[in-house]
Amino acid sequence: MKVDVTTANMRILECFSSDTRVRMIELMNEKPYNIGELAEALGLSSAIITKHILKLEEAGIVATENLAGKRGTQKRCTLKLDQLTLVLRSSTAEEQPDQNQLTVDLPVGQYSAYEVRPTCGLASPEKLIGMLDDPRYFDDPGHTKAELLWFASGFVEYRIPNYLVGNQSASALSISLEICSEAPKYNDNWPSDITFSVNGMDLATWTCPGDFGSRRGQYTPSWWVDTQYGLHKTLSITDNGTFIDGVQFSGTRIGQLNIRAGQELRFRISCPETAAHCGGVSLFGKGFGNYPQDIRVTITL
């Protein structure tokens, strides 16, 4: 991963200004750790370790997942990156696109189907779209301009354009987005089991730890006072299985999705009422949160 040394990337650069965070990275270089193990190894409280892990996770350096432990749920922490290169002088030449990849950005508001229950709503960078907690406004023509949406349970589904031609087939599918739970107002400790599906096949269920609003999102408009940002997650389906941020979540392989020319792709994000942690979904586009992007889909040939 390459990072330009600019003020826009301060969230990443600040991660290395703390001796504690660097020591945590050193430990996780050896193996995954849970919060309690890191706290014991560094002689700090679990609360302090949790704050440092959140900062590393927001920067995309660490990935976490909630697992069953001897005394309830434990959060396992894993290094997401193998290396990070600081770019002091950016090249002025335009980067040439990878000819073996097809990439498309899906605006958050351009879903093709939905079923949501309150709390729920939509917002563009300028204003709310419709009324709060009324699912009927997800049908409002203005929903295509939404760059933030949220719901307590249910799903939103997107149609992914498929530009494969002839005998081309996909060797990998990657979907990255900024996402978190949905609590009334916000609650950093509000777990939610969020399931990602393609073409009706459930690929992975990831437990988001909370709904984040204790500080302002880097790109969130100043008028917005509710949930501020999410976590940047990357779902990858390859020949080896399905992964989120490099951690394997299922054995579903790319070939099982049968992605070929003329094959429609339907991508669904859901949190069913029957989930163990039904904490809802907040989904961020380029006008909200900490990452200036929509839902980015890359098909590798």
PDB file of C-alpha atoms in Angstrom:
ATOM      1  CA  MET A   1       0.000   0.000   0.000  1.00  0.00           C
ATOM      2  CA  LYS A   2       1.284   3.471  -0.940  1.00  0.00           C
ATOM      3  CA  VAL A   3       0.344   6.529   1.107  1.00  0.00           C
ATOM      4  CA  ASP A   4       1.004  10.102   0.035  1.00  0.00           C
ATOM      5  CA  VAL A   5       2.465  12.219   2.846  1.00  0.00           C
ATOM      6  CA  THR A   6      -0.290  14.823   2.880  1.00  0.00           C
ATOM      7  CA  THR A   7      -2.654  16.227   5.492  1.00  0.00           C
ATOM      8  CA  ALA A   8      -5.468  14.213   3.880  1.00  0.00           C
ATOM      9  CA  ASN A   9      -3.777  11.039   5.181  1.00  0.00           C
ATOM     10  CA  MET A  10      -3.122  12.199   8.742  1.00  0.00           C
ATOM     11  CA  ARG A  11      -5.278   9.399  10.199  1.00  0.00           C
ATOM     12  CA  ILE A  12      -2.790   6.885   8.802  1.00  0.00           C
ATOM     13  CA  LEU A  13       0.360   8.879   9.520  1.00  0.00           C
ATOM     14  CA  GLU A  14      -0.668   9.562  13.144  1.00  0.00           C
ATOM     15  CA  CYS A  15      -0.772   5.823  13.828  1.00  0.00           C
ATOM     16  CA  PHE A  16       3.032   5.770  13.950  1.00  0.00           C
ATOM     17  CA  SER A  17       3.374   8.716  16.337  1.00  0.00           C
ATOM     18  CA  SER A  18       2.627   6.500  19.350  1.00  0.00           C
ATOM     19  CA  ASP A  19       5.137   4.077  20.877  1.00  0.00           C
ATOM     20  CA  THR A  20       2.219   1.968  22.101  1.00  0.00           C
ATOM     21  CA  ARG A  21       0.702   1.559  18.641  1.00  0.00           C
ATOM     22  CA  VAL A  22       4.076   0.667  17.126  1.00  0.00           C
ATOM     23  CA  ARG A  23       4.645  -1.927  19.873  1.00  0.00           C
ATOM     24  CA  MET A  24       1.182  -3.355  19.149  1.00  0.00           C
ATOM     25  CA  ILE A  25       2.085  -3.685  15.469  1.00  0.00           C
ATOM     26  CA  GLU A  26       5.308  -5.464  16.467  1.00  0.00           C
ATOM     27  CA  LEU A  27       3.332  -7.956  18.538  1.00  0.00           C
ATOM     28  CA  MET A  28       0.732  -8.602  15.824  1.00  0.00           C
ATOM     29  CA  ASN A  29       3.553  -9.224  13.374  1.00  0.00           C
ATOM     30  CA  GLU A  30       4.114 -12.492  15.252  1.00  0.00           C
ATOM     31  CA  LYS A  31       0.463 -13.657  15.460  1.00  0.00           C
ATOM     32  CA  PRO A  32      -3.095 -12.343  15.985  1.00  0.00           C
ATOM     33  CA  TYR A  33      -3.867 -11.047  19.483  1.00  0.00           C
ATOM     34  CA  ASN A  34      -7.103 -10.319  21.292  1.00  0.00           C
ATOM     35  CA  ILE A  35      -7.593  -7.119  23.302  1.00  0.00           C
ATOM     36  CA  GLY A  36      -6.889  -8.772  26.647  1.00  0.00           C
ATOM     37  CA  GLU A  37      -3.649 -10.360  25.419  1.00  0.00           C
ATOM     38  CA  LEU A  38      -2.388  -7.033  24.071  1.00  0.00           C
ATOM     39  CA  ALA A  39      -3.303  -5.311  27.342  1.00  0.00           C
ATOM     40  CA  GLU A  40      -1.399  -7.940  29.352  1.00  0.00           C
ATOM     41  CA  ALA A  41       1.649  -7.838  27.058  1.00  0.00           C
ATOM     42  CA  LEU A  42       1.898  -4.033  27.225  1.00  0.00           C
ATOM     43  CA  GLY A  43       0.804  -3.534  30.836  1.00  0.00           C
ATOM     44  CA  LEU A  44      -2.120  -1.296  29.874  1.00  0.00           C
ATOM     45  CA  SER A  45      -5.870  -1.409  30.423  1.00  0.00           C
ATOM     46  CA  SER A  46      -8.160  -3.036  27.878  1.00  0.00           C
ATOM     47  CA  ALA A  47      -9.958   0.305  27.426  1.00  0.00           C
ATOM     48  CA  ILE A  48      -6.733   2.041  26.333  1.00  0.00           C
ATOM     49  CA  ILE A  49      -5.811  -0.845  24.007  1.00  0.00           C
ATOM     50  CA  THR A  50      -9.298  -0.722  22.456  1.00  0.00           C
ATOM     51  CA  LYS A  51      -8.873   2.977  21.608  1.00  0.00           C
ATOM     52  CA  HIS A  52      -5.510   2.321  19.953  1.00  0.00           C
ATOM     53  CA  ILE A  53      -6.923  -0.637  17.991  1.00  0.00           C
ATOM     54  CA  LEU A  54      -9.831   1.497  16.755  1.00  0.00           C
ATOM     55  CA  LYS A  55      -7.384   4.087  15.433  1.00  0.00           C
ATOM     56  CA  LEU A  56      -5.322   1.413  13.656  1.00  0.00           C
ATOM     57  CA  GLU A  57      -8.493  -0.154  12.247  1.00  0.00           C
ATOM     58  CA  GLU A  58      -9.816   3.180  10.953  1.00  0.00           C
ATOM     59  CA  ALA A  59      -6.498   3.673   9.167  1.00  0.00           C
ATOM     60  CA  GLY A  60      -6.775   0.260   7.502  1.00  0.00           C
ATOM     61  CA  ILE A  61      -3.657  -1.090   9.198  1.00  0.00           C
ATOM     62  CA  VAL A  62      -5.388  -3.620  11.469  1.00  0.00           C
ATOM     63  CA  ALA A  63      -8.449  -5.811  10.915  1.00  0.00           C
ATOM     64  CA  THR A  64     -10.605  -7.090  13.786  1.00  0.00           C
ATOM     65  CA  GLU A  65     -13.288  -9.721  14.217  1.00  0.00           C
ATOM     66  CA  ASN A  66     -15.419 -10.743  17.171  1.00  0.00           C
ATOM     67  CA  LEU A  67     -15.052 -14.392  18.215  1.00  0.00           C
ATOM     68  CA  ALA A  68     -16.591 -16.483  20.963  1.00  0.00           C
ATOM     69  CA  GLY A  69     -14.267 -16.748  23.979  1.00  0.00           C
ATOM     70  CA  LYS A  70     -14.263 -18.476  27.343  1.00  0.00           C
ATOM     71  CA  ARG A  71     -15.915 -15.438  28.919  1.00  0.00           C
ATOM     72  CA  GLY A  72     -18.147 -14.032  26.222  1.00  0.00           C
ATOM     73  CA  THR A  73     -17.025 -12.354  23.027  1.00  0.00           C
ATOM     74  CA  GLN A  74     -13.395 -11.470  22.340  1.00  0.00           C
ATOM     75  CA  LYS A  75     -12.040  -9.187  19.636  1.00  0.00           C
ATOM     76  CA  ARG A  76      -9.204 -10.732  17.616  1.00  0.00           C
ATOM     77  CA  CYS A  77      -6.799  -8.242  16.042  1.00  0.00           C
ATOM     78  CA  THR A  78      -4.756  -9.014  12.929  1.00  0.00           C
ATOM     79  CA  LEU A  79      -2.364  -6.972  10.816  1.00  0.00           C
ATOM     80  CA  LYS A  80      -4.161  -6.115   7.577  1.00  0.00           C
ATOM     81  CA  LEU A  81      -1.122  -4.724   5.750  1.00  0.00           C
ATOM     82  CA  ASP A  82       2.184  -6.438   5.029  1.00  0.00           C
ATOM     83  CA  GLN A  83       3.865  -3.201   4.035  1.00  0.00           C
ATOM     84  CA  LEU A  84       3.156   0.497   3.685  1.00  0.00           C
ATOM     85  CA  THR A  85       5.184   2.880   1.513  1.00  0.00           C
ATOM     86  CA  LEU A  86       5.261   6.621   2.210  1.00  0.00           C
ATOM     87  CA  VAL A  87       5.266   8.688  -0.961  1.00  0.00           C
ATOM     88  CA  LEU A  88       6.957  12.058  -0.373  1.00  0.00           C
ATOM     89  CA  ARG A  89       6.858  13.241  -3.968  1.00  0.00           C
ATOM     90  CA  SER A  90       3.854  12.152  -6.026  1.00  0.00           C
ATOM     91  CA  SER A  91       4.317  11.434  -9.702  1.00  0.00           C
ATOM     92  CA  THR A  92       2.687  13.953 -12.019  1.00  0.00           C
ATOM     93  CA  ALA A  93       2.113  11.292 -14.671  1.00  0.00           C
ATOM     94  CA  GLU A  94      -1.301   9.672 -14.702  1.00  0.00           C
ATOM     95  CA  GLU A  95      -1.369   6.066 -13.597  1.00  0.00           C
ATOM     96  CA  GLN A  96      -2.336   3.689 -16.368  1.00  0.00           C
ATOM     97  CA  PRO A  97      -5.340   1.509 -15.521  1.00  0.00           C
ATOM     98  CA  ASP A  98      -4.754  -2.218 -15.063  1.00  0.00           C
ATOM     99  CA  GLN A  99      -5.926  -3.840 -18.292  1.00  0.00           C
ATOM    100  CA  ASN A 100      -6.789  -7.012 -16.376  1.00  0.00           C
ATOM    101  CA  GLN A 101      -9.253  -5.262 -14.067  1.00  0.00           C
ATOM    102  CA  LEU A 102     -12.681  -3.720 -14.496  1.00  0.00           C
ATOM    103  CA  THR A 103     -13.541  -1.179 -11.801  1.00  0.00           C
ATOM    104  CA  VAL A 104     -16.794   0.681 -11.159  1.00  0.00           C
ATOM    105  CA  ASP A 105     -17.921   2.946  -8.309  1.00  0.00           C
ATOM    106  CA  LEU A 106     -21.540   2.488  -7.203  1.00  0.00           C
ATOM    107  CA  PRO A 107     -23.108   5.534  -5.507  1.00  0.00           C
ATOM    108  CA  VAL A 108     -24.585   4.557  -2.144  1.00  0.00           C
ATOM    109  CA  GLY A 109     -28.016   5.882  -3.128  1.00  0.00           C
ATOM    110  CA  GLN A 110     -28.282   3.927  -6.380  1.00  0.00           C
ATOM    111  CA  TYR A 111     -29.586   0.691  -4.881  1.00  0.00           C
ATOM    112  CA  SER A 112     -31.948  -1.392  -7.015  1.00  0.00           C
ATOM    113  CA  ALA A 113     -33.942  -3.034  -4.215  1.00  0.00           C
ATOM    114  CA  TYR A 114     -34.420  -2.588  -0.491  1.00  0.00           C
ATOM    115  CA  GLU A 115     -36.355  -3.685   2.568  1.00  0.00           C
ATOM    116  CA  VAL A 116     -35.610  -1.579   5.630  1.00  0.00           C
ATOM    117  CA  ARG A 117     -37.047  -0.944   9.072  1.00  0.00           C
ATOM    118  CA  PRO A 118     -36.592   2.103  11.366  1.00  0.00           C
ATOM    119  CA  THR A 119     -34.452   3.679  12.501  1.00  0.00           C
ATOM    120  CA  CYS A 120     -33.744   4.493   8.865  1.00  0.00           C
ATOM    121  CA  GLY A 121     -33.065   7.381   6.519  1.00  0.00           C
ATOM    122  CA  LEU A 122     -31.133   8.925   3.665  1.00  0.00           C
ATOM    123  CA  ALA A 123     -28.965  12.030   3.342  1.00  0.00           C
ATOM    124  CA  SER A 124     -27.117  13.842   0.591  1.00  0.00           C
ATOM    125  CA  PRO A 125     -24.162  16.099   1.481  1.00  0.00           C
ATOM    126  CA  GLU A 126     -26.604  19.034   1.436  1.00  0.00           C
ATOM    127  CA  LYS A 127     -29.726  17.770   3.231  1.00  0.00           C
ATOM    128  CA  LEU A 128     -31.901  14.933   4.462  1.00  0.00           C
ATOM    129  CA  ILE A 129     -33.842  13.109   1.765  1.00  0.00           C
ATOM    130  CA  GLY A 130     -37.448  12.767   2.907  1.00  0.00           C
ATOM    131  CA  MET A 131     -38.425  12.168   6.533  1.00  0.00           C
ATOM    132  CA  LEU A 132     -36.560  10.226   9.178  1.00  0.00           C
ATOM    133  CA  ASP A 133     -37.633   6.689  10.070  1.00  0.00           C
ATOM    134  CA  ASP A 134     -40.104   6.377   7.181  1.00  0.00           C
ATOM    135  CA  PRO A 135     -39.060   3.536   4.826  1.00  0.00           C
ATOM    136  CA  ARG A 136     -41.297   4.899   2.066  1.00  0.00           C
ATOM    137  CA  TYR A 137     -38.713   7.585   1.319  1.00  0.00           C
ATOM    138  CA  PHE A 138     -36.297   4.914   0.132  1.00  0.00           C
ATOM    139  CA  ASP A 139     -38.513   5.049  -2.996  1.00  0.00           C
ATOM    140  CA  ASP A 140     -38.177   8.833  -3.296  1.00  0.00           C
ATOM    141  CA  PRO A 141     -36.646   9.807  -6.687  1.00  0.00           C
ATOM    142  CA  GLY A 142     -34.011  11.753  -4.757  1.00  0.00           C
ATOM    143  CA  HIS A 143     -32.607   8.557  -3.227  1.00  0.00           C
ATOM    144  CA  THR A 144     -30.043   8.354  -6.057  1.00  0.00           C
ATOM    145  CA  LYS A 145     -28.342  11.442  -4.591  1.00  0.00           C
ATOM    146  CA  ALA A 146     -27.894   9.858  -1.147  1.00  0.00           C
ATOM    147  CA  GLU A 147     -24.314   9.520   0.092  1.00  0.00           C
ATOM    148  CA  LEU A 148     -25.348   8.221   3.501  1.00  0.00           C
ATOM    149  CA  LEU A 149     -28.066   5.689   4.313  1.00  0.00           C
ATOM    150  CA  TRP A 150     -28.943   3.751   7.433  1.00  0.00           C
ATOM    151  CA  PHE A 151     -31.444   1.182   8.703  1.00  0.00           C
ATOM    152  CA  ALA A 152     -32.007  -0.860  11.874  1.00  0.00           C
ATOM    153  CA  SER A 153     -32.627  -4.120  10.013  1.00  0.00           C
ATOM    154  CA  GLY A 154     -33.300  -5.310   6.483  1.00  0.00           C
ATOM    155  CA  PHE A 155     -31.204  -4.920   3.339  1.00  0.00           C
ATOM    156  CA  VAL A 156     -30.184  -2.801   0.381  1.00  0.00           C
ATOM    157  CA  GLU A 157     -29.192  -4.390  -2.920  1.00  0.00           C
ATOM    158  CA  TYR A 158     -27.150  -3.046  -5.838  1.00  0.00           C
ATOM    159  CA  ARG A 159     -26.799  -4.124  -9.446  1.00  0.00           C
ATOM    160  CA  ILE A 160     -23.150  -4.303 -10.407  1.00  0.00           C
ATOM    161  CA  PRO A 161     -22.487  -3.576 -14.102  1.00  0.00           C
ATOM    162  CA  ASN A 162     -20.832  -6.538 -15.773  1.00  0.00           C
ATOM    163  CA  TYR A 163     -18.584  -5.455 -18.656  1.00  0.00           C
ATOM    164  CA  LEU A 164     -17.095  -8.876 -19.396  1.00  0.00           C
ATOM    165  CA  VAL A 165     -17.206  -9.799 -23.090  1.00  0.00           C
ATOM    166  CA  GLY A 166     -16.886 -12.991 -25.114  1.00  0.00           C
ATOM    167  CA  ASN A 167     -15.240 -15.813 -23.196  1.00  0.00           C
ATOM    168  CA  GLN A 168     -13.882 -13.631 -20.403  1.00  0.00           C
ATOM    169  CA  SER A 169     -14.479 -14.835 -16.848  1.00  0.00           C
ATOM    170  CA  ALA A 170     -13.623 -13.416 -13.449  1.00  0.00           C
ATOM    171  CA  SER A 171     -10.692 -14.701 -11.400  1.00  0.00           C
ATOM    172  CA  ALA A 172     -11.459 -12.425  -8.423  1.00  0.00           C
ATOM    173  CA  LEU A 173     -14.084  -9.973  -7.196  1.00  0.00           C
ATOM    174  CA  SER A 174     -13.320  -7.182  -4.734  1.00  0.00           C
ATOM    175  CA  ILE A 175     -15.829  -4.812  -3.102  1.00  0.00           C
ATOM    176  CA  SER A 176     -14.685  -2.041  -0.757  1.00  0.00           C
ATOM    177  CA  LEU A 177     -16.888   0.311   1.237  1.00  0.00           C
ATOM    178  CA  GLU A 178     -17.201   2.317   4.454  1.00  0.00           C
ATOM    179  CA  ILE A 179     -19.764   0.837   6.809  1.00  0.00           C
ATOM    180  CA  CYS A 180     -20.793   0.507  10.462  1.00  0.00           C
ATOM    181  CA  SER A 181     -23.746  -0.344  12.707  1.00  0.00           C
ATOM    182  CA  GLU A 182     -26.847   1.814  13.209  1.00  0.00           C
ATOM    183  CA  ALA A 183     -27.871   2.899  16.696  1.00  0.00           C
ATOM    184  CA  PRO A 184     -30.240   5.733  17.648  1.00  0.00           C
ATOM    185  CA  LYS A 185     -27.963   8.800  17.462  1.00  0.00           C
ATOM    186  CA  TYR A 186     -24.753   6.766  17.841  1.00  0.00           C
ATOM    187  CA  ASN A 187     -23.168   4.196  20.142  1.00  0.00           C
ATOM    188  CA  ASP A 188     -19.543   3.100  19.750  1.00  0.00           C
ATOM    189  CA  ASN A 189     -20.418  -0.189  21.479  1.00  0.00           C
ATOM    190  CA  TRP A 190     -23.288  -1.423  19.300  1.00  0.00           C
ATOM    191  CA  PRO A 191     -22.357  -4.715  17.584  1.00  0.00           C
ATOM    192  CA  SER A 192     -24.108  -5.665  14.373  1.00  0.00           C
ATOM    193  CA  ASP A 193     -23.916  -8.831  12.254  1.00  0.00           C
ATOM    194  CA  ILE A 194     -23.748  -7.556   8.671  1.00  0.00           C
ATOM    195  CA  THR A 195     -24.003 -10.089   5.844  1.00  0.00           C
ATOM    196  CA  PHE A 196     -22.622  -9.572   2.333  1.00  0.00           C
ATOM    197  CA  SER A 197     -24.181 -11.555  -0.535  1.00  0.00           C
ATOM    198  CA  VAL A 198     -23.711 -11.781  -4.307  1.00  0.00           C
ATOM    199  CA  ASN A 199     -26.392 -13.213  -6.605  1.00  0.00           C
ATOM    200  CA  GLY A 200     -28.352 -14.581  -3.654  1.00  0.00           C
ATOM    201  CA  MET A 201     -25.347 -16.412  -2.159  1.00  0.00           C
ATOM    202  CA  ASP A 202     -24.318 -15.363   1.364  1.00  0.00           C
ATOM    203  CA  LEU A 203     -20.549 -14.887   1.328  1.00  0.00           C
ATOM    204  CA  ALA A 204     -19.581 -13.538   4.736  1.00  0.00           C
ATOM    205  CA  THR A 205     -21.094 -12.178   7.944  1.00  0.00           C
ATOM    206  CA  TRP A 206     -18.938  -9.595   9.689  1.00  0.00           C
ATOM    207  CA  THR A 207     -19.691  -8.230  13.161  1.00  0.00           C
ATOM    208  CA  CYS A 208     -19.182  -4.480  13.267  1.00  0.00           C
ATOM    209  CA  PRO A 209     -18.272  -3.337  16.793  1.00  0.00           C
ATOM    210  CA  GLY A 210     -20.290  -0.120  16.829  1.00  0.00           C
ATOM    211  CA  ASP A 211     -21.864   2.991  15.352  1.00  0.00           C
ATOM    212  CA  PHE A 212     -19.262   5.749  15.437  1.00  0.00           C
ATOM    213  CA  GLY A 213     -19.985   9.378  16.219  1.00  0.00           C
ATOM    214  CA  SER A 214     -17.778  10.531  19.090  1.00  0.00           C
ATOM    215  CA  ARG A 215     -15.712  12.644  16.680  1.00  0.00           C
ATOM    216  CA  ARG A 216     -16.438  14.187  13.295  1.00  0.00           C
ATOM    217  CA  GLY A 217     -15.852  12.222  10.112  1.00  0.00           C
ATOM    218  CA  GLN A 218     -13.206  13.744   7.871  1.00  0.00           C
ATOM    219  CA  TYR A 219     -15.638  14.254   4.967  1.00  0.00           C
ATOM    220  CA  THR A 220     -18.924  14.452   6.897  1.00  0.00           C
ATOM    221  CA  PRO A 221     -20.772  17.768   6.319  1.00  0.00           C
ATOM    222  CA  SER A 222     -20.733  20.167   9.246  1.00  0.00           C
ATOM    223  CA  TRP A 223     -24.548  20.195   9.511  1.00  0.00           C
ATOM    224  CA  TRP A 224     -24.749  16.450  10.161  1.00  0.00           C
ATOM    225  CA  VAL A 225     -24.760  15.612  13.902  1.00  0.00           C
ATOM    226  CA  ASP A 226     -25.526  11.879  13.956  1.00  0.00           C
ATOM    227  CA  THR A 227     -23.291   8.919  12.957  1.00  0.00           C
ATOM    228  CA  GLN A 228     -20.019  10.376  11.663  1.00  0.00           C
ATOM    229  CA  TYR A 229     -17.986   7.605  10.042  1.00  0.00           C
ATOM    230  CA  GLY A 230     -17.623   3.868   9.546  1.00  0.00           C
ATOM    231  CA  LEU A 231     -14.860   1.331   9.068  1.00  0.00           C
ATOM    232  CA  HIS A 232     -13.333   0.729   5.654  1.00  0.00           C
ATOM    233  CA  LYS A 233     -13.839  -2.936   4.738  1.00  0.00           C
ATOM    234  CA  THR A 234     -12.796  -4.891   1.646  1.00  0.00           C
ATOM    235  CA  LEU A 235     -14.663  -8.051   0.674  1.00  0.00           C
ATOM    236  CA  SER A 236     -12.625 -10.294  -1.652  1.00  0.00           C
ATOM    237  CA  ILE A 237     -13.718 -13.488  -3.393  1.00  0.00           C
ATOM    238  CA  THR A 238     -10.853 -15.440  -4.992  1.00  0.00           C
ATOM    239  CA  ASP A 239      -9.938 -18.998  -5.967  1.00  0.00           C
ATOM    240  CA  ASN A 240      -9.007 -19.572  -2.306  1.00  0.00           C
ATOM    241  CA  GLY A 241     -12.265 -18.461  -0.698  1.00  0.00           C
ATOM    242  CA  THR A 242     -13.983 -15.332   0.634  1.00  0.00           C
ATOM    243  CA  PHE A 243     -12.048 -12.820   2.732  1.00  0.00           C
ATOM    244  CA  ILE A 244     -12.681  -9.549   4.551  1.00  0.00           C
ATOM    245  CA  ASP A 245      -9.534  -7.453   4.922  1.00  0.00           C
ATOM    246  CA  GLY A 246      -7.423 -10.539   4.259  1.00  0.00           C
ATOM    247  CA  VAL A 247      -9.100 -12.694   6.933  1.00  0.00           C
ATOM    248  CA  GLN A 248     -10.954 -15.725   5.544  1.00  0.00           C
ATOM    249  CA  PHE A 249     -14.671 -15.771   6.361  1.00  0.00           C
ATOM    250  CA  SER A 250     -15.915 -18.641   4.189  1.00  0.00           C
ATOM    251  CA  GLY A 251     -14.839 -21.205   1.631  1.00  0.00           C
ATOM    252  CA  THR A 252     -16.987 -19.751  -1.156  1.00  0.00           C
ATOM    253  CA  ARG A 253     -14.766 -19.359  -4.232  1.00  0.00           C
ATOM    254  CA  ILE A 254     -15.029 -17.056  -7.218  1.00  0.00           C
ATOM    255  CA  GLY A 255     -15.911 -19.911  -9.569  1.00  0.00           C
ATOM    256  CA  GLN A 256     -19.077 -20.621  -7.584  1.00  0.00           C
ATOM    257  CA  LEU A 257     -20.437 -17.174  -8.514  1.00  0.00           C
ATOM    258  CA  ASN A 258     -20.204 -18.020 -12.246  1.00  0.00           C
ATOM    259  CA  ILE A 259     -19.311 -14.460 -13.254  1.00  0.00           C
ATOM    260  CA  ARG A 260     -19.211 -14.372 -17.036  1.00  0.00           C
ATOM    261  CA  ALA A 261     -20.287 -12.088 -19.847  1.00  0.00           C
ATOM    262  CA  GLY A 262     -24.010 -11.407 -19.614  1.00  0.00           C
ATOM    263  CA  GLN A 263     -24.213 -12.614 -15.984  1.00  0.00           C
ATOM    264  CA  GLU A 264     -25.924  -9.996 -13.829  1.00  0.00           C
ATOM    265  CA  LEU A 265     -24.318  -9.286 -10.439  1.00  0.00           C
ATOM    266  CA  ARG A 266     -26.520  -8.412  -7.491  1.00  0.00           C
ATOM    267  CA  PHE A 267     -24.716  -7.256  -4.340  1.00  0.00           C
ATOM    268  CA  ARG A 268     -26.719  -7.221  -1.106  1.00  0.00           C
ATOM    269  CA  ILE A 269     -25.847  -5.766   2.306  1.00  0.00           C
ATOM    270  CA  SER A 270     -28.156  -7.012   5.040  1.00  0.00           C
ATOM    271  CA  CYS A 271     -28.742  -7.219   8.763  1.00  0.00           C
ATOM    272  CA  PRO A 272     -31.704  -9.547   9.398  1.00  0.00           C
ATOM    273  CA  GLU A 273     -33.878  -9.237  12.486  1.00  0.00           C
ATOM    274  CA  THR A 274     -32.898 -12.826  13.319  1.00  0.00           C
ATOM    275  CA  ALA A 275     -29.168 -11.970  13.572  1.00  0.00           C
ATOM    276  CA  ALA A 276     -27.512 -12.627  16.924  1.00  0.00           C
ATOM    277  CA  HIS A 277     -26.480  -8.960  16.918  1.00  0.00           C
ATOM    278  CA  CYS A 278     -29.174  -7.072  15.023  1.00  0.00           C
ATOM    279  CA  GLY A 279     -27.450  -3.705  15.167  1.00  0.00           C
ATOM    280  CA  GLY A 280     -28.357  -2.367  11.740  1.00  0.00           C
ATOM    281  CA  VAL A 281     -26.307  -0.821   8.954  1.00  0.00           C
ATOM    282  CA  SER A 282     -24.928   2.655   8.172  1.00  0.00           C
ATOM    283  CA  LEU A 283     -23.386   2.983   4.710  1.00  0.00           C
ATOM    284  CA  PHE A 284     -21.180   5.908   3.661  1.00  0.00           C
ATOM    285  CA  GLY A 285     -20.490   7.378   0.233  1.00  0.00           C
ATOM    286  CA  LYS A 286     -17.801   9.833  -0.795  1.00  0.00           C
ATOM    287  CA  GLY A 287     -19.542  12.814   0.843  1.00  0.00           C
ATOM    288  CA  PHE A 288     -19.564  11.348   4.379  1.00  0.00           C
ATOM    289  CA  GLY A 289     -17.197   9.509   6.712  1.00  0.00           C
ATOM    290  CA  ASN A 290     -13.431   9.150   6.527  1.00  0.00           C
ATOM    291  CA  TYR A 291     -12.956   7.789   3.003  1.00  0.00           C
ATOM    292  CA  PRO A 292     -13.815   9.768  -0.167  1.00  0.00           C
ATOM    293  CA  GLN A 293     -15.251   6.863  -2.125  1.00  0.00           C
ATOM    294  CA  ASP A 294     -18.532   5.124  -2.920  1.00  0.00           C
ATOM    295  CA  ILE A 295     -18.927   1.332  -3.153  1.00  0.00           C
ATOM    296  CA  ARG A 296     -15.933   0.338  -5.278  1.00  0.00           C
ATOM    297  CA  VAL A 297     -16.201  -2.917  -7.220  1.00  0.00           C
ATOM    298  CA  THR A 298     -13.245  -4.477  -9.037  1.00  0.00           C
ATOM    299  CA  ILE A 299     -13.497  -7.568 -11.235  1.00  0.00           C
ATOM    300  CA  THR A 300     -10.151  -9.166 -12.046  1.00  0.00           C
ATOM    301  CA  LEU A 301      -9.958 -11.171 -15.256  1.00  0.00           C
TER     302      LEU A 301
END
